[in-house]
PDB file of C-alpha atoms in Angstrom:
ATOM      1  CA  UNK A1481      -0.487 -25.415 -34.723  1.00 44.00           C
ATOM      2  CA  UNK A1482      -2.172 -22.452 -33.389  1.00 55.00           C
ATOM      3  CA  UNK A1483      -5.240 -22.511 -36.257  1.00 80.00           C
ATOM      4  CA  UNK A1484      -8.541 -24.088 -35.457  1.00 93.00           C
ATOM      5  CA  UNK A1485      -9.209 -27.737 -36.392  1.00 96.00           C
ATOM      6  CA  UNK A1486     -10.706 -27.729 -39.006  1.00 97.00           C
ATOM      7  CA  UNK A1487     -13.296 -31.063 -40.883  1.00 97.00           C
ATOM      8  CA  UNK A1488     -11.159 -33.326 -43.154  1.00 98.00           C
ATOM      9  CA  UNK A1489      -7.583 -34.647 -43.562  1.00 98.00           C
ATOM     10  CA  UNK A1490      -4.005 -33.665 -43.921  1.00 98.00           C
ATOM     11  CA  UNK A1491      -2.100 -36.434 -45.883  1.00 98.00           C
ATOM     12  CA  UNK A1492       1.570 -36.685 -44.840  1.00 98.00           C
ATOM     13  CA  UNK A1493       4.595 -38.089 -46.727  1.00 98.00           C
ATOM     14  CA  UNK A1494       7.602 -38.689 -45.868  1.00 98.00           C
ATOM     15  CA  UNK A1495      10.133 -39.206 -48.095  1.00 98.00           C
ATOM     16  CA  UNK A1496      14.341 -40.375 -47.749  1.00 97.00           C
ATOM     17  CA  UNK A1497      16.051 -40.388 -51.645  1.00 97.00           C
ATOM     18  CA  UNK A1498      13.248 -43.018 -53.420  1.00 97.00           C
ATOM     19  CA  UNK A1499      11.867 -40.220 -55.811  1.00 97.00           C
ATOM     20  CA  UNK A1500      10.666 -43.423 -57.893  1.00 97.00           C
ATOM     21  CA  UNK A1501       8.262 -44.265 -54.756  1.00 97.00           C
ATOM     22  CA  UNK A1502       7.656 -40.894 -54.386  1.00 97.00           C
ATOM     23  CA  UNK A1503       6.811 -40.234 -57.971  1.00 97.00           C
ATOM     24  CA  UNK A1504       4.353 -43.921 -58.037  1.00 97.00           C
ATOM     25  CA  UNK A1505       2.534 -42.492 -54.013  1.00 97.00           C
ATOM     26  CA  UNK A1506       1.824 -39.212 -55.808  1.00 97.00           C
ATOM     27  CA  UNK A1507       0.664 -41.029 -59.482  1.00 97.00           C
ATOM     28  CA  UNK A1508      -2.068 -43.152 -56.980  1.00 97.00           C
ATOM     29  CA  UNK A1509      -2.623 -40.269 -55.077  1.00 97.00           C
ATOM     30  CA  UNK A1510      -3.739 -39.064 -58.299  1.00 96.00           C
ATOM     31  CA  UNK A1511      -5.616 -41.691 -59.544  1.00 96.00           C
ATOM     32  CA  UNK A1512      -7.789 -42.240 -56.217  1.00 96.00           C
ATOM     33  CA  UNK A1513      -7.676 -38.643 -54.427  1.00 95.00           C
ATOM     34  CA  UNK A1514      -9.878 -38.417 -51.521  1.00 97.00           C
ATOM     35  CA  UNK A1515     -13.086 -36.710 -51.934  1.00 97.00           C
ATOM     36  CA  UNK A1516     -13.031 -35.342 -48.060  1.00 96.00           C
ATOM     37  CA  UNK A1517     -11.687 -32.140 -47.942  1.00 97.00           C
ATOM     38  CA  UNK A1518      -7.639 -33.127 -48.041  1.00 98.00           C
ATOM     39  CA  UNK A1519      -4.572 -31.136 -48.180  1.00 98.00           C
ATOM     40  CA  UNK A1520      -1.077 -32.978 -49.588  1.00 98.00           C
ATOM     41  CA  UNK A1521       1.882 -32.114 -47.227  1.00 98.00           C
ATOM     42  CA  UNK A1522       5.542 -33.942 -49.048  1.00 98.00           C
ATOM     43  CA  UNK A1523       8.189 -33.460 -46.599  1.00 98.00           C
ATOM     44  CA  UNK A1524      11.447 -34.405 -48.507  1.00 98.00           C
ATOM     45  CA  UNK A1525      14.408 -35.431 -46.084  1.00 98.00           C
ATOM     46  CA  UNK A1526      17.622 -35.588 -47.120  1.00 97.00           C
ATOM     47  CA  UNK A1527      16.504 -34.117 -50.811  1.00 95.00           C
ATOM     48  CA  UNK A1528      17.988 -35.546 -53.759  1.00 94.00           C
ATOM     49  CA  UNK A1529      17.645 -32.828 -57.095  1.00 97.00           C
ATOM     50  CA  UNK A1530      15.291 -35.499 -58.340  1.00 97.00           C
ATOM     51  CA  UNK A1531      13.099 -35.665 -55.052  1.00 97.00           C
ATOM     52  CA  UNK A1532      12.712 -32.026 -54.651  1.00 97.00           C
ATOM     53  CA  UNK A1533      11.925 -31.539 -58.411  1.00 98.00           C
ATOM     54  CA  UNK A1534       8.971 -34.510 -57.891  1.00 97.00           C
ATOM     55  CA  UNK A1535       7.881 -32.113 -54.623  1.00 96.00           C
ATOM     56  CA  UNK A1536       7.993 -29.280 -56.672  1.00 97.00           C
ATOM     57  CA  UNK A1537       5.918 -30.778 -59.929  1.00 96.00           C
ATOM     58  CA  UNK A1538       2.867 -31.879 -57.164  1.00 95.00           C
ATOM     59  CA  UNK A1539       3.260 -28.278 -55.601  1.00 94.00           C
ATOM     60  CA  UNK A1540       1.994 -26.979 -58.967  1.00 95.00           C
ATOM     61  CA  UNK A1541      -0.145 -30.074 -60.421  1.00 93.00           C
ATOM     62  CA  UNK A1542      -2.008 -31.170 -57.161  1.00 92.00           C
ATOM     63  CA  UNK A1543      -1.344 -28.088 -54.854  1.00 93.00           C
ATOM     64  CA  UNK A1544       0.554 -30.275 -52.052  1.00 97.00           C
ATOM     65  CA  UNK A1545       2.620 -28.828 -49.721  1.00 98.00           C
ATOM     66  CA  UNK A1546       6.224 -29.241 -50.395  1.00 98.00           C
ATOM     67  CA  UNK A1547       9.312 -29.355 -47.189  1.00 98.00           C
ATOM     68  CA  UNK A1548      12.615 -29.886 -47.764  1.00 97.00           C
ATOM     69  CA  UNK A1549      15.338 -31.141 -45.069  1.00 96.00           C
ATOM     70  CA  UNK A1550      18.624 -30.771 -46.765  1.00 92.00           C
ATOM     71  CA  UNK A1551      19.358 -33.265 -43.927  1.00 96.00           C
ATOM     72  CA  UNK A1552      18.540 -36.630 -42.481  1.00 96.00           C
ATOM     73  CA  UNK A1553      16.343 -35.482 -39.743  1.00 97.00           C
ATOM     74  CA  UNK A1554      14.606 -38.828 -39.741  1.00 95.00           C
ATOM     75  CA  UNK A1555      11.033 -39.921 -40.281  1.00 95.00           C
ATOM     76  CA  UNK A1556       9.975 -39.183 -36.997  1.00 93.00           C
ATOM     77  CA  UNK A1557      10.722 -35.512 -36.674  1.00 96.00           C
ATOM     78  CA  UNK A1558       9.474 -34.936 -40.372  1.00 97.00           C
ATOM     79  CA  UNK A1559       6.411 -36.130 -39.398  1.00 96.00           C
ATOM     80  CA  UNK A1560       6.222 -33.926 -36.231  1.00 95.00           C
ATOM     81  CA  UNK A1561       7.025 -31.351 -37.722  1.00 96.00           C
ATOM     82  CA  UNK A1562       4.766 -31.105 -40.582  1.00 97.00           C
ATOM     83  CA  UNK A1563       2.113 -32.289 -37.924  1.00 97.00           C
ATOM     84  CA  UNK A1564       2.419 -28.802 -36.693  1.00 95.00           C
ATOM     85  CA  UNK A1565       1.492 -27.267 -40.151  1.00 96.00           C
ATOM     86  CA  UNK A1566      -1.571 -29.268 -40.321  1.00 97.00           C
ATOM     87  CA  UNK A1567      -5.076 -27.938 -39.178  1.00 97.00           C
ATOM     88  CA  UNK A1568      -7.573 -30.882 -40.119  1.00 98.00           C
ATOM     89  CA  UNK A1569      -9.077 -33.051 -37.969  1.00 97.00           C
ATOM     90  CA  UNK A1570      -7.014 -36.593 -39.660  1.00 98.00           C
ATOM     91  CA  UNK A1571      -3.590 -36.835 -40.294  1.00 98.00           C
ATOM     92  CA  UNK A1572      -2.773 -39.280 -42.718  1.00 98.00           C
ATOM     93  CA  UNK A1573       0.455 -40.280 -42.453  1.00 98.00           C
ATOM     94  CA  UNK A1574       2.098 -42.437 -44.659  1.00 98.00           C
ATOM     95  CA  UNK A1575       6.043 -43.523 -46.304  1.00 96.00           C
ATOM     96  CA  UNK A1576       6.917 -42.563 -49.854  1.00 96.00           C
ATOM     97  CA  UNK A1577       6.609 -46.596 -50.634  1.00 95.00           C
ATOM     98  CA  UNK A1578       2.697 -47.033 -50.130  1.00 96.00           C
ATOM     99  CA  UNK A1579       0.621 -46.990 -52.669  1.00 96.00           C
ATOM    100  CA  UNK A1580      -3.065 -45.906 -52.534  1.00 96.00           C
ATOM    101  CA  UNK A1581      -6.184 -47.991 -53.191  1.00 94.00           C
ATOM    102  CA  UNK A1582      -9.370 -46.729 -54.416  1.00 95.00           C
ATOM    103  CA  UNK A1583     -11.487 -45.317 -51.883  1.00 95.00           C
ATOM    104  CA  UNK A1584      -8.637 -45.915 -49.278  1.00 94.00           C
ATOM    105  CA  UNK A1585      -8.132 -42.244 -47.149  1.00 96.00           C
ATOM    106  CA  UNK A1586     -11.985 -41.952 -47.174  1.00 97.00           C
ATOM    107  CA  UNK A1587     -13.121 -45.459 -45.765  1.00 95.00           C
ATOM    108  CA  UNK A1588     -10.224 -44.677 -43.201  1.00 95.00           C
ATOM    109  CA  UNK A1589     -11.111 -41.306 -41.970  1.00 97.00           C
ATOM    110  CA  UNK A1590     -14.675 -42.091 -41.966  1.00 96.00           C
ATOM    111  CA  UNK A1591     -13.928 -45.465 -39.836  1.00 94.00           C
ATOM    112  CA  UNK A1592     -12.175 -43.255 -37.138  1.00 95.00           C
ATOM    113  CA  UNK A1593     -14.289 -40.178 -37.256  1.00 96.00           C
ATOM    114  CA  UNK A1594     -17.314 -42.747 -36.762  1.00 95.00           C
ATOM    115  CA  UNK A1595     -15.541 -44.187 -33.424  1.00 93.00           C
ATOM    116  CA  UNK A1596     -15.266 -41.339 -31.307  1.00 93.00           C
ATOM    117  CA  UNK A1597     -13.148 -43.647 -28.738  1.00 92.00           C
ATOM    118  CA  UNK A1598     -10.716 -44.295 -31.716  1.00 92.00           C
ATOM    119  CA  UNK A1599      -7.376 -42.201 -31.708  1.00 92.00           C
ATOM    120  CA  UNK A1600      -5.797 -43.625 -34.325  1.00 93.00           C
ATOM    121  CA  UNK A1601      -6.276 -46.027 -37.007  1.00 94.00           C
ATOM    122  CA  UNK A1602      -3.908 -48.504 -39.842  1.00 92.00           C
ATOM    123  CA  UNK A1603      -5.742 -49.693 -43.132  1.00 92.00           C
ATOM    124  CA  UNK A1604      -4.722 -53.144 -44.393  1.00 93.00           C
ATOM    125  CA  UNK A1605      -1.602 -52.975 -46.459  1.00 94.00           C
ATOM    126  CA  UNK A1606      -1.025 -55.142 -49.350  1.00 93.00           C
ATOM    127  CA  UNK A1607       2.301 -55.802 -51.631  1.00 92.00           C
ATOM    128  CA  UNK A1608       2.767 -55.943 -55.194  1.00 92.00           C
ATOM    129  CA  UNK A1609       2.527 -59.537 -55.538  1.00 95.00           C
ATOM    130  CA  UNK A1610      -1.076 -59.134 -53.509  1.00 93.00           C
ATOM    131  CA  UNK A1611       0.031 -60.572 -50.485  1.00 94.00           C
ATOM    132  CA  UNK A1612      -1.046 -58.804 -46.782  1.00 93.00           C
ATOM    133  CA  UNK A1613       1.910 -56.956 -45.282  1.00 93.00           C
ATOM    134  CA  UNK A1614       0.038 -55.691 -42.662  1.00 90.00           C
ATOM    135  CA  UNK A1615      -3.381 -55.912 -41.616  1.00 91.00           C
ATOM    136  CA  UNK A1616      -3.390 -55.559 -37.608  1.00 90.00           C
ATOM    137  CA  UNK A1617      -1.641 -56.832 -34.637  1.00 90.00           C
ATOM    138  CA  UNK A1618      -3.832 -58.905 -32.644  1.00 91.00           C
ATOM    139  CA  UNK A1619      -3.218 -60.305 -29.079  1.00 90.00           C
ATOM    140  CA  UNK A1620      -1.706 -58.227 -26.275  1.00 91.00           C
ATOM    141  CA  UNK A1621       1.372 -56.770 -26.058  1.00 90.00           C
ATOM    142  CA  UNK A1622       3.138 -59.931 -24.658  1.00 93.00           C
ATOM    143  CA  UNK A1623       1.680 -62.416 -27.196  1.00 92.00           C
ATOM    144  CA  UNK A1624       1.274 -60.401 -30.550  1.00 91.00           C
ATOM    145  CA  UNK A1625      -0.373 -61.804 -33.562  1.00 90.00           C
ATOM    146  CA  UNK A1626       0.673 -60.466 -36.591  1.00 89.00           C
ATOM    147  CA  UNK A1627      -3.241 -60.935 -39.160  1.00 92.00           C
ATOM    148  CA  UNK A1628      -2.935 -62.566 -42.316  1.00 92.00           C
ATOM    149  CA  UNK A1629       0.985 -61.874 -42.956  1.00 92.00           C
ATOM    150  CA  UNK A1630       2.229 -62.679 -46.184  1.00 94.00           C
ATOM    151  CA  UNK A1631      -1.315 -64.610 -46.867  1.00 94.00           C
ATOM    152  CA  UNK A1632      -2.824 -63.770 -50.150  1.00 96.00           C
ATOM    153  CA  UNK A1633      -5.485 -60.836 -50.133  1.00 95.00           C
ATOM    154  CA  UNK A1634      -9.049 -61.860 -51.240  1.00 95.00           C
ATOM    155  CA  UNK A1635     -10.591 -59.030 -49.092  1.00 91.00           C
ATOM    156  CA  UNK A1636     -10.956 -61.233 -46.031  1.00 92.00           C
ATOM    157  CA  UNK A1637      -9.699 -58.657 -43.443  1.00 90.00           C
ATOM    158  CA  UNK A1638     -11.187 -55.359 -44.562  1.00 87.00           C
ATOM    159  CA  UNK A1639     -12.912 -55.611 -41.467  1.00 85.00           C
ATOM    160  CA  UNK A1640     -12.126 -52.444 -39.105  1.00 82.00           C
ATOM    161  CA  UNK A1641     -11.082 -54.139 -35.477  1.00 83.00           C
ATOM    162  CA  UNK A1642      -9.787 -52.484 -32.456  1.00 84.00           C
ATOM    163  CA  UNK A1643      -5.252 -53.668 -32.724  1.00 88.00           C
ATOM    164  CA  UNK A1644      -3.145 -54.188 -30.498  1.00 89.00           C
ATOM    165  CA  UNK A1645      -0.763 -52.386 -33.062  1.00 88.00           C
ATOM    166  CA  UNK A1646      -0.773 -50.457 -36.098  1.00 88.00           C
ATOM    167  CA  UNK A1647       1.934 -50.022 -38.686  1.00 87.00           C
ATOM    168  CA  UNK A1648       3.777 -46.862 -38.796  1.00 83.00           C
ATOM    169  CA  UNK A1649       3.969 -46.953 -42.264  1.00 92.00           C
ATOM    170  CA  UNK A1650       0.132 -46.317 -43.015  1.00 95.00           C
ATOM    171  CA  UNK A1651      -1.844 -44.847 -40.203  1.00 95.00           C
ATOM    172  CA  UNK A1652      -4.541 -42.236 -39.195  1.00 97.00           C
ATOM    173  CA  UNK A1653      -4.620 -40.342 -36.251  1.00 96.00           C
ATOM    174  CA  UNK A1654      -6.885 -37.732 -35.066  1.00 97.00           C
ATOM    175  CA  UNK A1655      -5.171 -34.415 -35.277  1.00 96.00           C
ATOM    176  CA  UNK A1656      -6.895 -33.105 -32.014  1.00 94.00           C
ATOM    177  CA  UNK A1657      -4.943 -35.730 -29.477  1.00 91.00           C
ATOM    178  CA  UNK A1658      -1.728 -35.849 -31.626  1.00 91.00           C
ATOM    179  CA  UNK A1659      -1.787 -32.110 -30.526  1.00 92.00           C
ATOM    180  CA  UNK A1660      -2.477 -32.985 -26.991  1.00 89.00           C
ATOM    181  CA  UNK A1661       0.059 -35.269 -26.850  1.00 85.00           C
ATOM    182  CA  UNK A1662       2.850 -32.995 -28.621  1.00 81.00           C
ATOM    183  CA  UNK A1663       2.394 -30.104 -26.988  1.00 71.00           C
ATOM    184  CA  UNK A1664       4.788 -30.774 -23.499  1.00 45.00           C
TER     185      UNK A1664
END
């Protein structure tokens, strides 16, 4: 944590034995890579042979970062500590299960890079059977409104709004207060 941020993003996943989600983040990683300056950091907890040899594979095809917890350290301090490794301005952090849309980890950094009173950020998420999963809590902390749950996507909140809440398993945070707040 010691090197100079640096413009761009460091994409985190976090992965617990699901090489399968593992294997389908890193095929739409592929399919709709950034074109900000990125680096891919796979922390694998808990390995499985077939996890570490899916970590391995994207070390050499994609040039990701590959960690390895032999064990269950939880998501939480995998995060942190790859967090340390990571020199960009944006983490990305995100669970093995998401999968990436076109255009995605762009529109998102460049939505909280834009808002300089933004520290963090969560992009709409959407299922398999195209129905919202997660798209912003609204309210206040007492009251919460969950947007659009379980309502069918037709693109009607790809708006970017100031949350109440963000889920933790999609978000964007700027690297520069993460460190501020991780360093007592």
């Amino acid at each position: 944590m010691e090197d100079e941020i640096q413009p761009g993003i460091d994409i985190i996943v976090v992965n617990w034995r699901t090489p399968k989600l593992l294997s389908d983040f890193l095929d739409s990683y592929a399919m709709n890579p950034p074109t900000t300056e990125h680096d891919l950091w796979i922390f694998n907890v808990e390995a499985l042979k077939e996890d570490i040899l899916i970590g391995e594979q994207a070390a050499d095809e994609v040039n990701a970062h590959h960690l390895i917890s032999g064990s269950n350290i939880g998501y939480s301090k995998a995060v942190n500590k790859t967090a340390k490794l990571c020199n960009r301005e944006v983490l990305a952090i995100f669970n093995s299960d998401i999968v990436l849309s076109a255009g995605a980890i762009d529109d998102c950094y460049y939505a909280l890079i834009d808002n300089p009173e933004w520290a963090a950020l969560g992009p709409k998420q959407v299922n398999a059977e195209g129905l919202i999963t997660h798209a912003g809590i609204f309210g206040d902390n007492k009251n919460p409104s969950h947007r659009g749950w379980k309502s069918i996507d037709s693109g009607q909140y790809d708006d970017v709004l100031e949350a109440v809440s963000i889920s933790g398993s999609a978000y964007f945070v700027k690297n520069e207060l993460w460190r501020q707040k991780t360093e007592c």
